[in-house]
Every structure is written in C-alpha cells, then in structure tokens.
CSV table of C-alpha atoms in Angstrom, one decimal:
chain,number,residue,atom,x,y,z
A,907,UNK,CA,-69.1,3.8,79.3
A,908,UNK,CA,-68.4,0.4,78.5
A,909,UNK,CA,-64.9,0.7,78.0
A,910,UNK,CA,-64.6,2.1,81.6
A,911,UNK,CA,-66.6,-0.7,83.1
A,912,UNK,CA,-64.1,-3.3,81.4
A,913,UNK,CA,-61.5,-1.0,82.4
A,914,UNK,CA,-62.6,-1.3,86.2
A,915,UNK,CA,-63.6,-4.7,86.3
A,916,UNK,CA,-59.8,-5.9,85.1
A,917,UNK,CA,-58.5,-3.6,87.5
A,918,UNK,CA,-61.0,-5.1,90.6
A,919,UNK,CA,-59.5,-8.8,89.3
A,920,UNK,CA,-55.9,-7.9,89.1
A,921,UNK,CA,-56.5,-5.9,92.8
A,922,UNK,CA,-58.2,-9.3,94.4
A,923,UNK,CA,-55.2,-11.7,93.0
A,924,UNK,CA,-52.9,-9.4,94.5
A,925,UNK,CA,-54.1,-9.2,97.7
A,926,UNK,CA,-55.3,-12.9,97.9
A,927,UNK,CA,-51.8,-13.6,96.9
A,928,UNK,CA,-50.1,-11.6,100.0
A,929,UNK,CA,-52.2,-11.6,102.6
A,930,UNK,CA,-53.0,-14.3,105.0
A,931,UNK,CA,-56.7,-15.0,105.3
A,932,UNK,CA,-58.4,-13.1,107.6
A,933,UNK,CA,-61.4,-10.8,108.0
A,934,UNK,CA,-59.2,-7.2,108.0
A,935,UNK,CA,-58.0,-8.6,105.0
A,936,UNK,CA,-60.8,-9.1,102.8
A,937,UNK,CA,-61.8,-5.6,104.7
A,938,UNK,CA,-58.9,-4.0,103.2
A,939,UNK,CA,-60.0,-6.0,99.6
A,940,UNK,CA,-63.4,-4.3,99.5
A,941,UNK,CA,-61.9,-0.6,100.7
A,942,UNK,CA,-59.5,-1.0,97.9
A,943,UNK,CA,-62.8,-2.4,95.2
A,944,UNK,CA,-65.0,0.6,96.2
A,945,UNK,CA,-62.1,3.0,95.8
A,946,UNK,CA,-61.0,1.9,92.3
A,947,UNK,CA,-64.8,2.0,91.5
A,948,UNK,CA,-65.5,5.5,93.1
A,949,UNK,CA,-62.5,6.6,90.7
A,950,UNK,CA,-64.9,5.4,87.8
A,951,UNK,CA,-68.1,7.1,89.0
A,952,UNK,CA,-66.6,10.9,89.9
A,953,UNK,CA,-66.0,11.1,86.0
A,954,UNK,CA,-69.6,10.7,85.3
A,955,UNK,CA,-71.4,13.5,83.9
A,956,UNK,CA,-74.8,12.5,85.2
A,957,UNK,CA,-75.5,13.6,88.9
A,958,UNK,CA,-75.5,11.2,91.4
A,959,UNK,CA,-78.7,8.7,92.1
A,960,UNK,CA,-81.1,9.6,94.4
A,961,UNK,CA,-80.9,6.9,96.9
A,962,UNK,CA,-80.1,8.1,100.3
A,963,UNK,CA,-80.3,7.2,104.2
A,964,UNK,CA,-83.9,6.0,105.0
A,965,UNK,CA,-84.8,5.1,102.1
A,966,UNK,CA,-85.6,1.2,102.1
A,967,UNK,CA,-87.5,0.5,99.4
A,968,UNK,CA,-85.2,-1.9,97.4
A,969,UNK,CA,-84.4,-3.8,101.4
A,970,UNK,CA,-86.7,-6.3,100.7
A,971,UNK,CA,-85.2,-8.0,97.4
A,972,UNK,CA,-82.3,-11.1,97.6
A,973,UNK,CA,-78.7,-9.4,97.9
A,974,UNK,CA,-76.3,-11.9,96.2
A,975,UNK,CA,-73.2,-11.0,98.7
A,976,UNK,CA,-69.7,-13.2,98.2
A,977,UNK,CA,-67.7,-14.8,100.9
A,978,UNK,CA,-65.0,-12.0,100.8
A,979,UNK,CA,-68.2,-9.1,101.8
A,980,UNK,CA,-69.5,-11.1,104.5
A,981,UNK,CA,-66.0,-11.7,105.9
A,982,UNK,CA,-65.4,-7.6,105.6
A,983,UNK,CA,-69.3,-6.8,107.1
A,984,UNK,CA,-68.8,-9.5,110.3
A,985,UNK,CA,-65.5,-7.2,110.6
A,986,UNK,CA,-67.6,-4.0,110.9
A,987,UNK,CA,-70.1,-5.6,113.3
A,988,UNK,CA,-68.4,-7.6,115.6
A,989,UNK,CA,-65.8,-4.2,116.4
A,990,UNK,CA,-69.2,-2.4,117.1
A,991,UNK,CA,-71.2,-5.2,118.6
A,992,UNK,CA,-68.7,-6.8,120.9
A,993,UNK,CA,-68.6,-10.4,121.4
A,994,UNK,CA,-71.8,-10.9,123.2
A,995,UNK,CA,-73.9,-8.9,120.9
A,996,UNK,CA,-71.9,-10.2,117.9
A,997,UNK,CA,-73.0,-13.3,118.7
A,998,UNK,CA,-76.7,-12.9,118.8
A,999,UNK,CA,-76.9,-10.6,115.6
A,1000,UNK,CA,-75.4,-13.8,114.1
A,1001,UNK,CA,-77.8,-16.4,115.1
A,1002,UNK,CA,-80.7,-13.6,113.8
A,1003,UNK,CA,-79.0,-13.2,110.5
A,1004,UNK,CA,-78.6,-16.9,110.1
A,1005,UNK,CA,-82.1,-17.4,110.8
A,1006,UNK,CA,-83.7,-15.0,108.4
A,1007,UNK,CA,-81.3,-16.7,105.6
A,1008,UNK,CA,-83.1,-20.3,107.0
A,1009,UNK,CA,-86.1,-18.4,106.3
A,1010,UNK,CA,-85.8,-16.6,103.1
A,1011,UNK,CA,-83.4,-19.2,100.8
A,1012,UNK,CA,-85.6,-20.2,98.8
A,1013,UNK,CA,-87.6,-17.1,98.2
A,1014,UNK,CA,-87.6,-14.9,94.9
A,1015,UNK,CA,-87.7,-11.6,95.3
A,1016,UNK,CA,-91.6,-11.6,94.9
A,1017,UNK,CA,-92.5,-13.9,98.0
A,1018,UNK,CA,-90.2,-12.4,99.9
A,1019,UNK,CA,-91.6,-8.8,99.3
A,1020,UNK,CA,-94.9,-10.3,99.2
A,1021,UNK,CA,-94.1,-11.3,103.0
A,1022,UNK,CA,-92.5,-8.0,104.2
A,1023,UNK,CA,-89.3,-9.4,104.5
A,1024,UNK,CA,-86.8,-6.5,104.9
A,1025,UNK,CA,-83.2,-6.9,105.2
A,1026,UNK,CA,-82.3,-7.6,109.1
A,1027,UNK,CA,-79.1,-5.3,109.1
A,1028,UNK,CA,-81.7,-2.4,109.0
A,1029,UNK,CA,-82.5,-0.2,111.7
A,1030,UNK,CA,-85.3,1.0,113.9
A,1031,UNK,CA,-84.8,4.1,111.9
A,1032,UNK,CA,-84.5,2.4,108.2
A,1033,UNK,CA,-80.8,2.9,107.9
A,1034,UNK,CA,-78.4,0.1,107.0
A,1035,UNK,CA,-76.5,-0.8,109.8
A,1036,UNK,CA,-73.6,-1.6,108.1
A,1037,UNK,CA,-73.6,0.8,105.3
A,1038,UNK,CA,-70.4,1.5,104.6
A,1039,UNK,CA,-69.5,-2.3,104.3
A,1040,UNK,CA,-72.6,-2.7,102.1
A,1041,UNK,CA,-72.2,-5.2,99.4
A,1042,UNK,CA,-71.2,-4.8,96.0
A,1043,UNK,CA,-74.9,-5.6,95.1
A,1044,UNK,CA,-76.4,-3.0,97.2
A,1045,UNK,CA,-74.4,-0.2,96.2
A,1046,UNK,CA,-75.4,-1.1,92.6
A,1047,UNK,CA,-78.9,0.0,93.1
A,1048,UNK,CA,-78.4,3.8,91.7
A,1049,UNK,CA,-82.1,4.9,91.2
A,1050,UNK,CA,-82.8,8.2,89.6
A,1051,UNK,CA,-86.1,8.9,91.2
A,1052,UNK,CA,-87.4,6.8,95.2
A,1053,UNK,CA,-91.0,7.2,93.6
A,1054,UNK,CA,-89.4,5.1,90.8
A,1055,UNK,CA,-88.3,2.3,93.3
A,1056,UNK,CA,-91.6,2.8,95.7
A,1057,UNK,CA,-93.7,1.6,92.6
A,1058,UNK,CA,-91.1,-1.1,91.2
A,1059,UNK,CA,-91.0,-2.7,94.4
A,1060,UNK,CA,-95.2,-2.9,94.5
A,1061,UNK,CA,-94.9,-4.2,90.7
A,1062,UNK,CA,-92.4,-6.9,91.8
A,1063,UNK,CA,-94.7,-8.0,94.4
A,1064,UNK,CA,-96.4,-9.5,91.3
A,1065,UNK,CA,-94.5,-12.5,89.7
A,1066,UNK,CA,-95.5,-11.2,86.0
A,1067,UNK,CA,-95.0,-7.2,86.3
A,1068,UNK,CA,-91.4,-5.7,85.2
A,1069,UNK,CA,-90.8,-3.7,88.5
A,1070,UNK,CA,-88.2,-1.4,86.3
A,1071,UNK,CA,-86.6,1.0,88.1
A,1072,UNK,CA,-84.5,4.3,86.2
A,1073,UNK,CA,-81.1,4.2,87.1
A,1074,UNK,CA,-77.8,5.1,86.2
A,1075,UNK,CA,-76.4,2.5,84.1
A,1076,UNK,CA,-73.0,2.9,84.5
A,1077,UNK,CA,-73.4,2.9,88.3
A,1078,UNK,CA,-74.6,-0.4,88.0
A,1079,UNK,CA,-72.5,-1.8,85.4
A,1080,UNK,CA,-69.3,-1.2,87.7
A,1081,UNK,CA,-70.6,-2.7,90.5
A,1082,UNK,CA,-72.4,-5.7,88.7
A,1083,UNK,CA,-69.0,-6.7,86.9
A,1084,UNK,CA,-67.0,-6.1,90.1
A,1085,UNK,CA,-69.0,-8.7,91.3
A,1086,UNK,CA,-68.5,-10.8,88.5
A,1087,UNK,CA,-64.7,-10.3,88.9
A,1088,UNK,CA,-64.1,-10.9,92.4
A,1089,UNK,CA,-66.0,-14.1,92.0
A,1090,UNK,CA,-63.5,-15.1,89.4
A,1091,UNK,CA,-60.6,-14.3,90.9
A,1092,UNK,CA,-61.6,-16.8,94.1
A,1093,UNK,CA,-62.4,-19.3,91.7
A,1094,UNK,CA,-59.4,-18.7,89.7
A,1095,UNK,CA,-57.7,-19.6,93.6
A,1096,UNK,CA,-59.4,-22.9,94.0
A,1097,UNK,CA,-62.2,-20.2,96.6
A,1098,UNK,CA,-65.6,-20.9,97.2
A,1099,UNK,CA,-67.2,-17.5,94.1
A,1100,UNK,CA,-70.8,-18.2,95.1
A,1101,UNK,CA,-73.2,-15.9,96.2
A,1102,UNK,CA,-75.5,-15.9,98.8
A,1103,UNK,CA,-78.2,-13.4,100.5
A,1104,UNK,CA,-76.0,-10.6,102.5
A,1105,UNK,CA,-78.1,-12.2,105.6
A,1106,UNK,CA,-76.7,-15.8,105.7
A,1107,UNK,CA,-72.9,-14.5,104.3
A,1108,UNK,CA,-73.0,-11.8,107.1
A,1109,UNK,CA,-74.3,-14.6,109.5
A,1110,UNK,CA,-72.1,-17.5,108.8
A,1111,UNK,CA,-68.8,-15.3,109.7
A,1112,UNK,CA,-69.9,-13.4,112.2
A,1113,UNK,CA,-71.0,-16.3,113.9
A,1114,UNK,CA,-67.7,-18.1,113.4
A,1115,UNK,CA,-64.6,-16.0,113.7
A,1116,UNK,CA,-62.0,-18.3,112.0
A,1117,UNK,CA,-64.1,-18.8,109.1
A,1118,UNK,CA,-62.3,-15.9,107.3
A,1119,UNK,CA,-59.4,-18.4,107.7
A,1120,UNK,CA,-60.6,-21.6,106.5
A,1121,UNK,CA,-62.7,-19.8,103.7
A,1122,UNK,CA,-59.0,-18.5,102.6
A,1123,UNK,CA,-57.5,-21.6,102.6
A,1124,UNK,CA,-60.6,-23.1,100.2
A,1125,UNK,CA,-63.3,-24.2,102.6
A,1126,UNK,CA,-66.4,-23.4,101.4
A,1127,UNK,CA,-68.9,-20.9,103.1
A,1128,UNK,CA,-71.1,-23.5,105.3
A,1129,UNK,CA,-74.4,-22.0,103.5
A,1130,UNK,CA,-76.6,-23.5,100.9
C-alpha cells in the first residue's frame, strides 16, 4: 500500500510540473491539472481489494470540518461554477463564499461544528454542488460505515474526544500525499502551496476571474 501511494504521489508531482510548465495560467488549465490528479489516483484505488467507502450523495456529515483546498482546486471549482452560474449568479455565490471564509478562519474544526457551520457549496438537498471538482481533501474522507462519521462528528464537537472515523487507509493516503505534492510542485515554481478552507479558495477566484492568471505567474491567493 505504501509503495503505491509513493508511487502516485511522484506521479501527481511529475504531472503538475508538466502542465505548470506548458500551459499558460488559466482556470481550464488547472481544471485540466485536477482531471489529470484524480485520474492517476482513480488508477490507484480500482486495484484495491477492499470495497469502496460508504460515503455517498446526501450524506453531509463530515461538511462541517475545515477543507484545506490549494489555489490550483479553487481556480478548477470557480471554473465549474461560474459555467453553471453565469456571471450574475457567479458573482453573488462569490461574495457568500468569501464571507463564510471571513467568518470561519479562525475556527477549529470543533467551534465550527459546534456552531453548525456547514460547507456553503451544499445544497438545499445536502449534495455538494460542485462535486465533481471537490477538493483533494474532501475526496479523502473514505468512511467505512455514515454511523461511523454521524458519531465522530458529535465527538469532535468536543475539543478533547478523538472523533475517529474507520476508513480506508489507502484512500486517504493517495489523496493526503496528492495534496502534499501538488503543493510542492507550486512551491518548487516560486507559487503560492498554501491551503486554505475550500470556501475562501473557491471565493477568491470566482470572484476575480484573472486571478487564475496572476496566481500563475506567482501572486499569491489574496486570503489569510
């Protein structure tokens, strides 16, 4: 298992420095990054033997916990909203995402579930809006059994209880040092590697359309 997750995560680097090599900055591009991330990691996970977790559409339970999201994913989720959106609605859906990130910044994942602060790109129906764009860290949740996350989530809620969840490890361990290895390859380019809640990345480039740009050419994400 851990042979295949060092496997994947030098494949995920070597994929990032060749596409930040060739392509001009731009949200399609990091788009076409992610596609190519989840597809090398999908190659990884159909030669599991375990089945797969049990987490499915609805199910919400881990929506309320931070979700450390790089520059690159929020570049490639604005791209998914703003074609579905349009301009008008784009721009609204940004200046709510940016708000909830004001709001929930410097929040651990106990106050904010604690407070009932769920993710804002969920809908009225509990679904992610932008699912298939989902960041890295979201698609590393792999839980084995909803009670599981249910009752880790009402642990968590208390600063000093474990809030453990079952899941399957080497679903996580792909996505966790994907993360880790798209984050050096920006740094490696002189790119702004930091992570930030999925709410405020999301926000800050849907709100500002040539910031796929200017975060390519080594501004930094205007978040702290």
């Amino acid at each position: 298992m851990y042979d295949e997750i060092a496997r994947c995560a030098h494949d995920v680097e070597a994929t990032a420095e060749a596409v930040l090599g060739v392509f001009l900055p731009s949200e399609e591009a990091f788009a076409i990054l992610m596609e190519l991330v989840e597809e090398r990691i999908a190659a990884s996970l159909a030669r599991r033997e375990a089945g797969a977790p049990a987490c499915g559409p609805g199910c919400d339970a881990c929506c309320t916990v931070n979700v450390g999201t790089l520059g690159i994913e929020g570049a490639a989720i604005a791209a998914f909203l703003r074609a579905r959106l349009g301009q008008e609605r784009a721009r609204a859906k940004a200046r709510e995402l940016l708000a909830f990130h004001e709001r929930v910044r410097w929040l651990d994942d106990a106050e904010r579930i604690r407070e009932g602060l769920a993710c804002p790109l969920l809908d009225e129906a509990h679904a992610c809006l932008v699912h298939p764009v989902r960041p890295l860290v979201c698609r590393s949740i792999s839980s084995l059994d909803p009670a599981d996350c249910r009752r880790a989530v009402r642990e968590r809620a208390d600063e000093d209880a474990p809030g453990l969840v079952r899941m399957d490890l080497l679903q996580r361990g792909l996505y966790e040092e994907a993360v880790a290895a798209l984050a050096g390859a920006l740094r490696e380019r002189g790119l702004d590697g930091r992570l930030r809640d999925v709410s405020g990345m999301a926000g800050a480039f849907l709100g500002e359309p040539a910031l796929a740009r200017s975060f390519g050419e080594g501004a930094p994400v205007p978040l702290e």
